[in-house]
Short mmCIF file of C-alpha atoms in Angstrom, two decimals:
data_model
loop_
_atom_site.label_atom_id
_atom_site.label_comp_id
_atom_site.label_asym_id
_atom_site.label_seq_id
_atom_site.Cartn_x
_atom_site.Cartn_y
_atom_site.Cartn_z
CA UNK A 1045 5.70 19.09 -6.95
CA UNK A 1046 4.59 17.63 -3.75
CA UNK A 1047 7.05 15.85 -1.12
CA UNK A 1048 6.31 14.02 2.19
CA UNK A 1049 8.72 13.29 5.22
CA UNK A 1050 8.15 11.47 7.88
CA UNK A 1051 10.16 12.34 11.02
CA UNK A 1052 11.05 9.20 12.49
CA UNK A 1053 11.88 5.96 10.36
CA UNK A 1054 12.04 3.82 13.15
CA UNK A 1055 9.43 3.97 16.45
CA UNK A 1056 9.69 1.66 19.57
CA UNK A 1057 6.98 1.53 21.89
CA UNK A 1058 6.10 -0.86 24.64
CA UNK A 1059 2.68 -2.63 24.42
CA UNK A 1060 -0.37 -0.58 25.87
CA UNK A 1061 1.46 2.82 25.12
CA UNK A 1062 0.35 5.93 23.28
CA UNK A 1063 2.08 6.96 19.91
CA UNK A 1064 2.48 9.14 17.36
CA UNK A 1065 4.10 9.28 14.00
CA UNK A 1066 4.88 12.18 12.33
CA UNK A 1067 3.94 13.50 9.04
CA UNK A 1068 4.79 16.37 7.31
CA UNK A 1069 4.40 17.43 3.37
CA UNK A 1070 4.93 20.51 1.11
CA UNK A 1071 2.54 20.46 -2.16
CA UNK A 1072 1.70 24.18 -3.79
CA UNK A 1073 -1.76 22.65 -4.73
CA UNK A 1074 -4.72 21.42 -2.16
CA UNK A 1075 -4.28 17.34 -1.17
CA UNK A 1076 -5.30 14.60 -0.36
CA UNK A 1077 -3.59 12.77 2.93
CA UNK A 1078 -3.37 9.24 3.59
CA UNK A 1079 -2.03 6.38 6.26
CA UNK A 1080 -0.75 2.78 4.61
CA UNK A 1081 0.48 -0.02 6.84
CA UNK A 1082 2.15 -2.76 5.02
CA UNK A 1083 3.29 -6.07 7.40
CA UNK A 1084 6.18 -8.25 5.84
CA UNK A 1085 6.26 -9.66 2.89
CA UNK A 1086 2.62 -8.01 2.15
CA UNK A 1087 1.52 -5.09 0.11
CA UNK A 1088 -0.15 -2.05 1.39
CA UNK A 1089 -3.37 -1.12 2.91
CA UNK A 1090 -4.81 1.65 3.33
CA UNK A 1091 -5.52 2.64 6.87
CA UNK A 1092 -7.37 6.21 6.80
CA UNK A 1093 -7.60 8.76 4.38
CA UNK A 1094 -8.40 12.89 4.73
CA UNK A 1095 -10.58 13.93 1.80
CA UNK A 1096 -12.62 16.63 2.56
CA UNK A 1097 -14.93 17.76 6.08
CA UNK A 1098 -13.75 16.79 9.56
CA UNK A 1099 -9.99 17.64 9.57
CA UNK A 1100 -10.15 14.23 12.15
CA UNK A 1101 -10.12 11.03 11.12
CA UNK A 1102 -10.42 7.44 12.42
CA UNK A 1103 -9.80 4.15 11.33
CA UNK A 1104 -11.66 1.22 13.01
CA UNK A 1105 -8.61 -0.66 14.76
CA UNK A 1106 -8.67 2.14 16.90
CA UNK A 1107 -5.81 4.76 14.91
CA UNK A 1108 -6.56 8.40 14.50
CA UNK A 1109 -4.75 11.32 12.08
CA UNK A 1110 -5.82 14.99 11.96
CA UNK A 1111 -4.65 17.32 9.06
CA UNK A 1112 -3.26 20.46 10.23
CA UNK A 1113 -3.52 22.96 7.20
CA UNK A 1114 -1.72 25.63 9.08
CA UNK A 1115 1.36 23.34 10.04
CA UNK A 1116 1.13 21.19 6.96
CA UNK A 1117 0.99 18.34 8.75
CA UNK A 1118 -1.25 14.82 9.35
CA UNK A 1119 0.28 12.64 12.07
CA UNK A 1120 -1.21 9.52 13.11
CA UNK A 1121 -1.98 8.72 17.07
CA UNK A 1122 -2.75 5.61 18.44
CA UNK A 1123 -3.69 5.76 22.86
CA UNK A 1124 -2.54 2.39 22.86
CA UNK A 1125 -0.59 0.37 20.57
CA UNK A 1126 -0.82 -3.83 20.29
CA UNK A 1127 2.23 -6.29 19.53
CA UNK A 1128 0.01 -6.76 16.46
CA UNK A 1129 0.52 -3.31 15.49
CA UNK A 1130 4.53 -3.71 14.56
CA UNK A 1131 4.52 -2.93 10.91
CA UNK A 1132 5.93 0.12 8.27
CA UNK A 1133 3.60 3.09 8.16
CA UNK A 1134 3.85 5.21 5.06
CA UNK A 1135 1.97 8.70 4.74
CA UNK A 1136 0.72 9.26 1.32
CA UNK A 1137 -0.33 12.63 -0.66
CA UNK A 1138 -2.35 13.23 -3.54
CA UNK A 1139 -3.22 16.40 -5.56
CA UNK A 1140 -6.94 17.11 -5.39
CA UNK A 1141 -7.32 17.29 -9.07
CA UNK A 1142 -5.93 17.27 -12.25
CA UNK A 1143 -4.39 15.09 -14.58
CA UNK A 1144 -0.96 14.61 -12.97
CA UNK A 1145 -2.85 13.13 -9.67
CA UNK A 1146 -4.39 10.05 -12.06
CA UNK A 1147 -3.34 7.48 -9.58
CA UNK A 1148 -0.26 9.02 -8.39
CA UNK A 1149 0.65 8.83 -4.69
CA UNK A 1150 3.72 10.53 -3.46
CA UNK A 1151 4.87 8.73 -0.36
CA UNK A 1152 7.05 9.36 2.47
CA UNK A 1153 9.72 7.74 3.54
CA UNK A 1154 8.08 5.34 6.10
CA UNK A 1155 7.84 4.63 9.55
CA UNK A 1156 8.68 1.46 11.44
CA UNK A 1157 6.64 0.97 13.89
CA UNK A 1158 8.11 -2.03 16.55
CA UNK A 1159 5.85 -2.81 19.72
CA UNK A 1160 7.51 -4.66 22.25
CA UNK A 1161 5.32 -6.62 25.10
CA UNK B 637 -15.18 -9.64 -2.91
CA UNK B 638 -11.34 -10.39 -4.38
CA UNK B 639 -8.61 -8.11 -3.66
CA UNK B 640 -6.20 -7.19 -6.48
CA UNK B 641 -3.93 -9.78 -6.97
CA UNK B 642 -0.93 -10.24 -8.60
CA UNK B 643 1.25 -12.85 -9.96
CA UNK B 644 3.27 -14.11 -10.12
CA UNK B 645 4.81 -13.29 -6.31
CA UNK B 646 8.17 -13.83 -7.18
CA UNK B 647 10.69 -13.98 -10.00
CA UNK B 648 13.91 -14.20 -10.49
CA UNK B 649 15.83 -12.92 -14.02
CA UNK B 650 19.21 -11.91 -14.79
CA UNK B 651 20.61 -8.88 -16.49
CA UNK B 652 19.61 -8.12 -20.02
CA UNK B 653 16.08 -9.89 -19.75
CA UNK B 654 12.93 -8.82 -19.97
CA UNK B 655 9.73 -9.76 -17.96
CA UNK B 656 6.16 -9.11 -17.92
CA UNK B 657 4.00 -8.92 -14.44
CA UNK B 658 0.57 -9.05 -14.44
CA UNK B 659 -1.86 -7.25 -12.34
CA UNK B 660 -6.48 -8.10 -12.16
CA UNK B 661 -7.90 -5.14 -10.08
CA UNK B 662 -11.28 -5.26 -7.84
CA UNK B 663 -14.21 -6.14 -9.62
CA UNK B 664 -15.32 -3.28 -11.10
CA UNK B 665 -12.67 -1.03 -10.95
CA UNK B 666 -10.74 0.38 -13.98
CA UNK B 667 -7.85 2.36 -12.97
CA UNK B 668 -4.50 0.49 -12.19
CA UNK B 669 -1.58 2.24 -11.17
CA UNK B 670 2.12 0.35 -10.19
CA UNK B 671 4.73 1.27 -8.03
CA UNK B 672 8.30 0.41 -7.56
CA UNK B 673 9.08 -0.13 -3.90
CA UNK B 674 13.03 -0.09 -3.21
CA UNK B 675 15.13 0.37 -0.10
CA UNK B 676 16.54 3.24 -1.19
CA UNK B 677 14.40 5.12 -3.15
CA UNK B 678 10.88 3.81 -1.08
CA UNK B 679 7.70 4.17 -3.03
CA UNK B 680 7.57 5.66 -6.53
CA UNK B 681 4.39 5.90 -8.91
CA UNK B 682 4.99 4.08 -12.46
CA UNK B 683 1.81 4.69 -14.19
CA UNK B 684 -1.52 4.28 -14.34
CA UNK B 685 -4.39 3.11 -16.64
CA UNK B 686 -7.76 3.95 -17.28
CA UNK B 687 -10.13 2.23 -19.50
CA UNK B 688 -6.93 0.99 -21.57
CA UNK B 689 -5.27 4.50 -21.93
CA UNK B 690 -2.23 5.47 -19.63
CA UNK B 691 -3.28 8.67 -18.35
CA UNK B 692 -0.23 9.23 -15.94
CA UNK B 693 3.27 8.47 -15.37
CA UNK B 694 6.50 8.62 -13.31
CA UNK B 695 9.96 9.07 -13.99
CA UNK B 696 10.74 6.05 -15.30
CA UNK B 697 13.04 4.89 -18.31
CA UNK B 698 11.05 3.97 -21.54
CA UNK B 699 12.49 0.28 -20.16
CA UNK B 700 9.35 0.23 -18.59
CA UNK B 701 5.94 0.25 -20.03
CA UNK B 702 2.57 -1.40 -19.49
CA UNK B 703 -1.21 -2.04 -20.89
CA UNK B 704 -4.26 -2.10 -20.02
CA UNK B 705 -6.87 -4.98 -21.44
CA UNK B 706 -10.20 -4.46 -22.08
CA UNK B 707 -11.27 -6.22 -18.89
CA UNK B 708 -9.20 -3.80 -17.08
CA UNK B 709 -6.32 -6.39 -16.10
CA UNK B 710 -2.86 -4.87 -16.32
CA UNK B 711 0.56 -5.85 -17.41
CA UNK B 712 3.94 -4.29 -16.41
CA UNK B 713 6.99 -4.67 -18.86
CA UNK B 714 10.48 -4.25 -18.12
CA UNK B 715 12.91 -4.53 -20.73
CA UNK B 716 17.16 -4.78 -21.05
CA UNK B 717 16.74 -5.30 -16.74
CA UNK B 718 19.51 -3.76 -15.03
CA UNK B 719 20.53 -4.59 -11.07
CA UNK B 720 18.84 -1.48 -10.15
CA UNK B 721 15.33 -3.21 -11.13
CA UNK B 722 14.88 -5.08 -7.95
CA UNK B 723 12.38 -4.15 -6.55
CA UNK B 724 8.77 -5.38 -5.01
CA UNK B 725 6.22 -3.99 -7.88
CA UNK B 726 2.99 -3.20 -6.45
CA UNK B 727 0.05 -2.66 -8.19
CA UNK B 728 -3.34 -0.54 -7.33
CA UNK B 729 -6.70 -0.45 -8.24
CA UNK B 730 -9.47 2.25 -8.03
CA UNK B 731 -12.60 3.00 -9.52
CA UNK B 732 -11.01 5.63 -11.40
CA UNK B 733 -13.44 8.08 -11.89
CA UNK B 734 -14.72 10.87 -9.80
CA UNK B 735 -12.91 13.29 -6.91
CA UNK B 736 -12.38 9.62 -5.74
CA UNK B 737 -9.35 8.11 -8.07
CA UNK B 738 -6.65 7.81 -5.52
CA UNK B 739 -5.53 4.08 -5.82
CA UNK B 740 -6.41 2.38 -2.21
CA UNK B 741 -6.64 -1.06 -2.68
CA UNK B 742 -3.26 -2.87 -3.11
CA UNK B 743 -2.03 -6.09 -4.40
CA UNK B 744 0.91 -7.74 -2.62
CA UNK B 745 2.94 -7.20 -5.19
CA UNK B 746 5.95 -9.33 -7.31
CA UNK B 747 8.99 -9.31 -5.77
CA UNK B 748 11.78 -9.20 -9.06
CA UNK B 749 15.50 -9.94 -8.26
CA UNK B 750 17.67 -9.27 -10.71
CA UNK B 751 21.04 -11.82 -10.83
#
């Protein structure tokens, strides 16, 4: 069975600052790793994913994550974080393969993210 | 191109109903999974459909079931609803097939309160 915490479930920043949340999961088989945002009242989307290759990757509003096989961990960075930004962040797993990963995501927790100007 | 959409937003039922949400995926696509999204208990995986055959699900109570049509729209049925039902229910479509069948695209889900 796979599980996924995220540290922190709340994270207050001031506009223009770096940040980081944490994520950390336990699975016995190889994963997939994901990033979700969802703003209020909204569902999610996805905001990068870790498949395969570069153990770094970026999503275009300027968010990066980098899987850390060793450590178990993918934790998402931002150098500097817009009011626009304030949402819930959820990290996501996924068994590579397999019938039990047919469209299951185990999430964590959640994240939220609150920017102040 | 549409995003997966799902109606209706809201509803409102009380105890001991039963209610049907419906879910149309991307063009194209023909897996569907659904989620129940709770304070409490956050994010869990329901099931999922392919090509009209559940191939996965949670650990839910047989209270909750769902289908798959031909044209790959989904429907979610709860029956005898309890309190513990409320919930936002988001649904998720992917193509389905391939290394590729994590669900990524979201609808914004149907928000059930239970009276």
């Amino acid at each position: 069975a796979q599980s996924v915490t995220q540290l922190d479930s709340q994270v207050p920043v001031f506009e223009e600052a770096p940040v980081e949340l944490r994520c950390n999961y336990s699975s016995s088989v190889s994963v997939y790793l994901f990033w979700y945002v969802q703003y209020p009242n909204q569902g999610l989307q996805l905001l990068l994913k870790y498949l395969s290759g570069s153990t770094l990757v970026k999503s275009i509003n300027g968010f990066e994550a980098e899987f850390n096989k060793s450590q178990t961990s993918f934790h998402l960075r931002k150098p500097s974080v817009h009011i626009s930004d304030t949402a819930e962040y959820f990290c996501a797993v996924s068994e590579v393969a397999g019938g039990t990963s047919y469209g299951k995501l185990t999430f964590g927790q959640g994240t939220i993210l609150t920017v102040h100007p | 191109k549409a995003g997966v959409t799902q109606t209706p937003r809201y509803l409102i039922k009380t105890r001991g109903q039963q209610v049907t949400l419906s879910c149309s995926p991307i063009s194209g696509h023909r897996s569907v999974s659904w989620y129940q999204q709770t304070p409490g208990q956050g994010l869990q995986f329901l099931f999922e459909y392919f090509s009209e055959t559940q191939r996965n699900k949670g650990n839910f109570p047989g209270r909750f079931s769902g289908r798959q049509f031909s044209n790959s729209r989904s429907e979610m049925n709860v029956s005898t609803l309890e309190l513990g039902d409320s919930a936002l229910y988001l649904c998720a479509s992917s193509p389905g097939q391939g290394a590729f069948n994590q669900p990524q695209h979201f609808g914004d889900g149907t928000r059930l309160s239970i009276l």
